[in-house]
Amino acid sequence: MSHAGLIEKIAEYFQNRSDVYLEAVARHLEISFVAAFIACVVGIPLGILSARGSKIRTFITGIFGVFRIIPSLAILLLCIPIIGTGPAPALIALSFLAIPPILINTTQAFAGIPGFLIETAEGMGMSSARIFFTVKAPLSMPIVLAGIKTAVTEVIASATLASYIGAGGLGNLIFTGLGLLRADLLLIGGISVALLSVSADFLLSCAERRLVRYRNPRIAST
Amino acid sequence: MIALSFENAVKRFPGATTNAVDHVSLDIEEGELVTILGASGSGKTTLLKMVNRLIEPDEGTIRLFGEDIKDRDPVKLRHGIGYVIQQIGLFPHMTVRENIATVPKILKWDKARIDARADELLALVNLDPAEFRGRYPAQLSGGQQQRVGLARALAADPAVMLMDEPFGAIDAINRSNLQAELLSIHGKHKKTYLFVTHDVGEALKLGGKVLVMDRGRVKQFDAPQRIVDDPADDFVRELLDSASGLRERRRGMNVGIL
């Protein structure tokens, strides 16, 4: 197939099947965001908990360290006999994939706050809740966000595999392209996934930089 | 009036063989600036932290204006006690103004009052309010940071100030400026200060009274001049000698170095 032919085919695809394409993108983003959200809901509290003591930390990070080693495709396939196919097992598998980076970063962020900072806060008469919300949480936020960034980019890439068990998304294009030996579909699917991943990384990096502006000694005073 | 009194205060940390604070009894007059002098491990910081209940004594009673601090809610007790430490502990994600506002905000002061108080305190510690109130700690030098730390501790006008080697990590010139400013602030607003230091010169310069501690016990509690003129025992005498460098000089003469 000539290059010109391939580009024509891609253009043709966007002309005739743009609705299918947009739906696949929307589905892909939806699965990724829901999985990342679940991972945050599970990973952040567990991370805060494991920052409290070394025993509990070893236990929690040990468990999720194992999940990290298992390839996401394996988790996907392991889910099928238990929950069947469709979006649910895909979400579970992707969430498990996304939890470790969020959990590990949250643990490090909260455990890394210097003891003397907490002690001065206590010494001034700040309650534990106040210290948590006005000191610990905002100081940890940039590192937690970096963990979320890693998780989101991983999930967007891996969500491609989720269509393998019927969850939809851009993976559909890629698997169809593989099945029909259609280079145009492969390219559209692959490049789209890469673009989504890079954009998510870019957006979250911007947010991260905003959060740590105070570390820069040269910022304009207000 | 007695601002602060220790009655047989004892603290032994788990696993330790000796008491960190060993049966300390003393009264501190209101408005006095007391420096607590001792080597590391002498119990001076432990004694200080007992006052705002960051450390609870195992035995004995500590009274603040006659009231047993055990009967107070520790969080509320601390609103009336300023606390400054060597590491300063400014919140890095908050501006100077927000740092100073910490306790006033807890006490629900309105914004105008907090802003006015922050500016007043910045001026008191010799920082131009217009220039500094919006800065973040990372934009300040060490000396400026500790000035803000002092302002923050003074924010809600506490009756007692606890300072734990506050100028220990600051260069000599800035330290000497800060010492002079602290004396002037103490002169303007007569609060009760407890100031921990291991620097003999600093203790003698700042203290209206000096509390010399060794291994958890009070060695001498007296006016600085009395400590110099009439050291209670050999320990205090050696401590003073070590600071003035007399002994080193004598030793140097003996071996013919000087």
XYZ file of C-alpha atoms in Angstrom, chain A residues 124, chain B residues 83-84 88-91 94-102 118 121-122 125-127 132-133 135-137 140-155 161 178 181:
46
model
C 0.857 26.962 68.132
C 6.442 28.977 70.297
C 9.594 29.533 68.244
C 11.717 28.045 62.403
C 8.959 25.914 60.867
C 7.313 28.528 58.690
C 4.700 26.903 56.458
C 1.830 30.155 52.914
C 2.852 33.768 52.528
C 4.405 35.703 55.392
C 1.013 37.262 56.142
C -0.723 33.869 56.142
C 1.949 32.428 58.418
C 1.512 35.245 60.918
C -2.258 34.831 60.668
C -2.139 31.200 61.837
C 0.433 41.291 60.622
C 4.244 42.771 63.859
C 6.333 42.930 60.686
C 10.551 42.731 63.833
C 12.056 45.279 61.411
C 10.636 43.956 58.162
C 7.410 41.291 52.943
C 3.777 40.440 53.712
C 6.412 36.827 50.185
C 6.815 33.095 50.608
C 9.373 31.712 53.088
C 13.471 35.119 52.678
C 16.930 34.774 54.182
C 17.376 32.712 57.346
C 17.385 35.794 59.550
C 14.269 37.185 57.868
C 12.532 33.825 58.255
C 13.188 33.769 61.981
C 11.912 37.358 62.269
C 8.670 36.136 60.707
C 8.749 33.125 63.052
C 8.955 35.514 65.979
C 6.152 37.684 64.579
C 3.978 34.611 64.080
C 4.520 33.507 67.670
C 3.627 36.982 68.945
C 0.532 37.285 66.732
C 6.822 32.968 74.817
C 18.127 39.537 66.352
C 15.736 43.242 68.627
